[in-house]
Short mmCIF file of C-alpha atoms in Angstrom, two decimals:
data_model
loop_
_atom_site.label_atom_id
_atom_site.label_comp_id
_atom_site.label_asym_id
_atom_site.label_seq_id
_atom_site.Cartn_x
_atom_site.Cartn_y
_atom_site.Cartn_z
CA MET I 20 111.51 92.33 106.60
CA THR I 21 112.70 92.36 103.02
CA ASP I 22 112.31 88.59 102.72
CA ALA I 23 108.71 88.47 103.98
CA PRO I 24 106.30 86.97 101.41
CA LEU I 25 104.37 89.49 99.39
CA PRO I 26 100.67 89.88 100.22
CA PHE I 27 98.36 88.64 97.49
CA ARG I 28 94.79 87.92 96.44
CA ARG I 29 93.96 84.38 95.38
CA ALA I 30 90.89 82.49 94.22
CA GLY I 31 89.99 79.44 92.15
CA GLN I 32 91.78 76.25 91.22
CA GLY I 33 93.57 74.77 88.24
CA THR I 34 96.56 76.15 86.37
CA PRO I 35 97.99 79.16 88.25
CA LEU I 36 97.31 82.45 86.46
CA VAL I 37 99.45 85.26 87.91
CA PHE I 38 98.61 88.97 87.47
CA VAL I 39 101.36 91.53 88.12
CA HIS I 40 100.28 95.16 88.53
CA GLY I 41 102.20 98.22 87.40
CA TYR I 42 103.36 101.56 88.75
CA LEU I 43 101.21 102.92 91.62
CA GLY I 44 98.97 99.88 91.20
CA GLY I 45 97.93 97.01 93.43
CA SER I 46 96.23 93.64 93.46
CA ALA I 47 92.84 95.30 94.00
CA GLN I 48 92.84 96.45 90.38
CA TRP I 49 92.50 92.82 89.27
CA GLN I 50 89.32 91.97 91.19
CA ALA I 51 87.22 91.73 88.02
CA GLU I 52 89.81 89.39 86.51
CA ILE I 53 89.91 87.30 89.68
CA ASP I 54 86.13 86.99 89.54
CA HIS I 55 86.13 86.17 85.82
CA PHE I 56 88.93 83.60 85.68
CA SER I 57 88.73 81.86 89.06
CA ASP I 58 86.19 79.32 87.79
CA ARG I 59 88.93 77.89 85.53
CA PHE I 60 92.26 78.99 86.97
CA ASP I 61 94.07 79.41 90.27
CA VAL I 62 94.29 83.20 90.07
CA ILE I 63 97.07 84.86 92.07
CA ALA I 64 97.52 88.65 92.19
CA PRO I 65 100.46 89.85 94.34
CA ASP I 66 101.08 93.35 95.65
CA LEU I 67 104.56 94.59 94.78
CA PRO I 68 106.65 95.77 97.77
CA GLY I 69 105.63 99.30 98.70
CA PHE I 70 102.31 99.19 96.83
CA GLY I 71 98.77 98.04 97.52
CA ASP I 72 98.67 95.90 100.65
CA ALA I 73 102.48 95.73 100.75
CA THR I 74 103.23 99.35 101.73
CA HIS I 75 104.93 98.07 104.88
CA LEU I 76 107.54 96.11 102.93
CA GLU I 77 110.87 97.54 101.81
CA SER I 78 110.60 98.57 98.18
CA CYS I 79 112.79 97.62 95.23
CA ASN I 80 114.80 99.98 93.04
CA THR I 81 115.35 97.50 90.21
CA ILE I 82 113.02 95.49 88.00
CA HIS I 83 115.12 92.42 88.76
CA CYS I 84 114.44 92.82 92.49
CA MET I 85 110.70 93.01 91.88
CA ALA I 86 110.86 89.94 89.64
CA THR I 87 112.69 87.90 92.24
CA ARG I 88 110.15 88.91 94.90
CA ILE I 89 107.33 87.55 92.71
CA ILE I 90 109.27 84.35 92.05
CA ALA I 91 109.92 83.96 95.78
CA LEU I 92 106.21 84.31 96.51
CA LEU I 93 105.31 81.67 93.91
CA ASP I 94 107.95 79.35 95.34
CA HIS I 95 106.54 80.00 98.82
CA LEU I 96 103.06 79.04 97.54
CA GLY I 97 104.39 75.87 95.92
CA VAL I 98 103.58 77.03 92.40
CA GLY I 99 105.40 75.14 89.65
CA THR I 100 104.40 76.10 86.12
CA PHE I 101 102.11 79.07 85.64
CA ILE I 102 100.60 81.56 83.21
CA LEU I 103 101.90 85.09 83.69
CA LEU I 104 100.34 88.45 82.86
CA GLY I 105 102.12 91.72 83.55
CA HIS I 106 100.71 95.21 83.03
CA SER I 107 102.79 98.36 82.45
CA MET I 108 105.77 98.21 84.84
CA GLY I 109 104.40 94.78 85.72
CA GLY I 110 104.99 93.83 82.09
CA MET I 111 108.65 94.67 82.50
CA ILE I 112 108.68 92.55 85.63
CA ALA I 113 106.97 89.73 83.73
CA GLN I 114 109.66 89.87 81.03
CA GLU I 115 112.32 89.70 83.73
CA ILE I 116 110.58 86.75 85.40
CA ALA I 117 110.38 84.99 82.04
CA ALA I 118 114.09 85.57 81.48
CA ILE I 119 114.85 83.96 84.87
CA VAL I 120 112.37 81.06 85.03
CA GLY I 121 111.02 80.84 81.50
CA ASP I 122 110.79 77.05 81.66
CA ARG I 123 108.04 77.43 84.28
CA ILE I 124 105.88 79.82 82.25
CA ASP I 125 103.25 78.11 80.12
CA ARG I 126 102.02 81.32 78.50
CA LEU I 127 102.90 84.98 78.81
CA VAL I 128 100.74 88.09 78.43
CA LEU I 129 102.53 91.42 78.07
CA TYR I 130 99.86 94.07 78.48
CA GLY I 131 100.35 97.79 77.99
CA THR I 132 104.10 97.48 78.29
CA GLY I 133 107.37 97.46 76.38
CA PRO I 134 110.96 96.23 76.52
CA LEU I 135 112.59 99.58 77.33
CA GLY I 136 112.06 101.18 80.74
CA ILE I 137 112.71 104.78 79.75
CA MET I 138 109.52 104.56 77.64
CA PRO I 139 110.40 106.73 74.62
CA ASP I 140 107.65 109.24 73.69
CA ARG I 141 105.84 108.68 77.00
CA PHE I 142 103.35 111.41 77.92
CA GLU I 143 106.20 112.91 79.96
CA PRO I 144 109.84 111.88 80.60
CA ILE I 145 110.45 109.84 83.73
CA LYS I 146 112.78 112.58 84.99
CA LEU I 147 109.85 115.00 85.00
CA SER I 148 107.61 112.43 86.71
CA ARG I 149 110.24 112.07 89.44
CA GLU I 150 110.52 115.84 89.93
CA ARG I 151 106.75 116.28 90.10
CA LEU I 152 106.37 113.32 92.46
CA GLU I 153 108.88 114.87 94.85
CA SER I 154 107.14 118.25 94.75
CA ASP I 155 103.48 117.14 94.55
CA GLY I 156 103.40 113.92 96.58
CA VAL I 157 101.85 110.57 95.76
CA ALA I 158 98.16 111.52 95.90
CA ARG I 159 98.44 114.39 93.42
CA THR I 160 100.76 112.31 91.24
CA ILE I 161 98.35 109.40 90.84
CA SER I 162 95.49 111.81 90.12
CA ARG I 163 97.53 113.46 87.37
CA ILE I 164 99.23 110.41 85.89
CA GLY I 165 96.27 108.09 86.38
CA ALA I 166 94.09 110.32 84.21
CA THR I 167 96.42 109.66 81.26
CA TRP I 168 95.75 105.92 81.58
CA PHE I 169 92.16 106.31 80.40
CA TYR I 170 90.79 107.29 77.01
CA HIS I 171 88.25 109.51 78.79
CA GLY I 172 90.69 110.71 81.46
CA ALA I 173 89.51 111.31 85.01
CA ALA I 174 85.88 110.97 83.86
CA ALA I 175 86.38 107.26 83.12
CA PRO I 176 84.54 104.85 85.46
CA GLY I 177 87.76 103.04 86.44
CA PHE I 178 89.67 106.18 87.37
CA ALA I 179 88.38 106.32 90.96
CA LEU I 180 89.72 102.80 91.66
CA VAL I 181 93.13 103.63 90.20
CA GLU I 182 93.28 106.85 92.21
CA LYS I 183 92.30 105.08 95.44
CA ILE I 184 94.90 102.32 95.03
CA GLY I 185 97.68 104.67 93.97
CA THR I 186 97.13 107.18 96.76
CA GLY I 187 98.13 104.53 99.31
CA ALA I 188 101.53 103.80 97.74
CA ASN I 189 104.64 104.26 99.85
CA PRO I 190 106.37 107.47 98.61
CA ASN I 191 109.81 105.83 98.65
CA ALA I 192 108.46 102.90 96.63
CA ALA I 193 107.02 105.34 94.09
CA LEU I 194 110.40 107.00 93.64
CA ASN I 195 112.32 103.72 93.61
CA ALA I 196 110.02 102.30 90.94
CA LEU I 197 110.76 105.24 88.64
CA ASP I 198 114.47 104.54 89.08
CA ALA I 199 113.86 100.84 88.42
CA MET I 200 112.01 101.50 85.19
CA GLU I 201 114.44 104.11 83.91
CA SER I 202 117.44 101.80 84.32
CA TRP I 203 115.84 98.67 82.83
CA ASP I 204 116.31 97.35 79.28
CA GLY I 205 114.84 93.94 78.46
CA ARG I 206 115.46 93.89 74.72
CA ALA I 207 118.39 91.47 74.81
CA ALA I 208 116.28 88.76 76.45
CA LEU I 209 113.34 88.91 74.04
CA PRO I 210 114.63 86.31 71.52
CA THR I 211 115.01 83.79 74.36
CA LEU I 212 111.37 84.06 75.51
CA THR I 213 109.93 81.29 73.39
CA MET I 214 106.66 80.59 75.24
CA PRO I 215 103.39 81.55 73.50
CA THR I 216 102.98 85.24 74.20
CA LEU I 217 100.12 87.68 73.76
CA VAL I 218 101.08 91.32 73.32
CA LEU I 219 98.02 93.31 74.38
CA TRP I 220 97.82 97.09 73.90
CA GLY I 221 95.30 99.90 74.14
CA HIS I 222 95.29 101.82 70.86
CA GLU I 223 95.54 105.23 72.56
CA ASP I 224 98.11 104.24 75.20
CA ARG I 225 100.17 107.32 76.10
CA SER I 226 102.70 105.51 78.29
CA TYR I 227 103.93 102.80 75.93
CA ARG I 228 103.81 103.93 72.33
CA TRP I 229 103.51 101.73 69.25
CA PRO I 230 107.28 101.36 68.55
CA GLN I 231 107.69 99.67 71.96
CA VAL I 232 104.76 97.36 71.33
CA GLU I 233 105.91 96.60 67.81
CA THR I 234 109.35 95.62 69.15
CA LEU I 235 107.74 93.07 71.47
CA TRP I 236 105.50 91.70 68.74
CA LYS I 237 108.23 91.38 66.10
CA THR I 238 111.10 90.24 68.34
CA LEU I 239 109.44 87.66 70.57
CA PRO I 240 109.64 84.29 68.76
CA ASN I 241 106.07 83.17 69.44
CA ALA I 242 104.02 86.34 69.83
CA THR I 243 100.56 87.39 68.73
CA LEU I 244 99.21 90.93 68.90
CA SER I 245 95.86 92.27 70.04
CA VAL I 246 95.06 95.99 69.92
CA VAL I 247 92.05 97.21 71.91
CA PRO I 248 90.33 100.16 70.23
CA GLY I 249 89.01 103.11 72.18
CA THR I 250 91.23 102.46 75.21
CA SER I 251 94.42 103.91 76.63
CA HIS I 252 96.66 102.32 79.25
CA ALA I 253 93.98 100.70 81.43
CA ALA I 254 92.02 98.63 78.91
CA HIS I 255 91.06 96.10 81.60
CA LEU I 256 89.12 98.85 83.39
CA GLU I 257 87.94 100.68 80.26
CA LYS I 258 86.58 97.73 78.28
CA PRO I 259 86.59 94.78 80.71
CA LYS I 260 84.31 92.52 78.64
CA LEU I 261 86.50 92.88 75.56
CA PHE I 262 89.64 92.51 77.64
CA HIS I 263 88.32 89.27 79.13
CA ALA I 264 87.23 87.97 75.73
CA ILE I 265 90.72 88.49 74.34
CA LEU I 266 92.30 86.65 77.26
CA ASP I 267 89.66 83.91 77.09
CA ASP I 268 90.61 83.32 73.46
CA PHE I 269 94.35 83.23 74.21
CA LEU I 270 93.97 80.98 77.26
CA GLY I 271 91.08 78.88 76.02
CA ASP I 272 92.79 75.55 75.55
CA CYS I 273 94.62 76.00 78.88
CA ALA I 274 91.22 76.12 80.59
CA VAL I 275 90.05 73.08 78.64
CA SER I 276 93.09 71.06 79.66
CA THR I 277 92.55 72.14 83.28
CA ALA I 278 88.90 71.03 83.16
CA GLN I 279 89.85 67.69 81.64
CA ALA I 280 92.43 67.12 84.35
CA SER I 281 89.98 67.79 87.18
#
């Protein structure tokens, strides 16, 4: 059923902190973040339709569709205001969510992402990714593309997790997501996203290049920038301690206010 709630991982209590995964990802990639933040926040990590534990659900072919599915899940869970983090394609979805229900978002983290879905200067054009996905299949595609997400490629410790999660993606969802990204442009909405925003980027990211990141940083009205050295597209798996420290700093007073309220 297309209207069935998305599956999700959840732990902790306090202000809801929502993690949205990217292309060929899943909620399992956020387990270290769930463990780290659940002592201070109500951490919620959904699986997008067709990915992770949601391979049985009909997939979306637009970023707007994915955004509304996340919003529907949060409504289903009774979540009011929340903190939102989106990674890669999930960062596009997070921007779309913020454009729809920005008054409910206390803080926004746009991680390894940009405002333009065609991703100029990406390691390969989306058209080529689509052609190779159709010829190679999902498993070979995540092995090839996933290696570009790490500074040390397939030798990186986090690569095996990314490969395992991505291999299980629904093939139609993988194709639809490429269409969704290619047709999406979030630049017009950026000036309206006034919540405090952290733009977080791995210095060697080959998917979202600096001009995309710079556009977010300079166009969003209330943005700060953090660049993680020695990482590519999966900084949370490459340098988890540094990644957590950066988020701890950005979210610090949110945790304090949560503790004071409890």
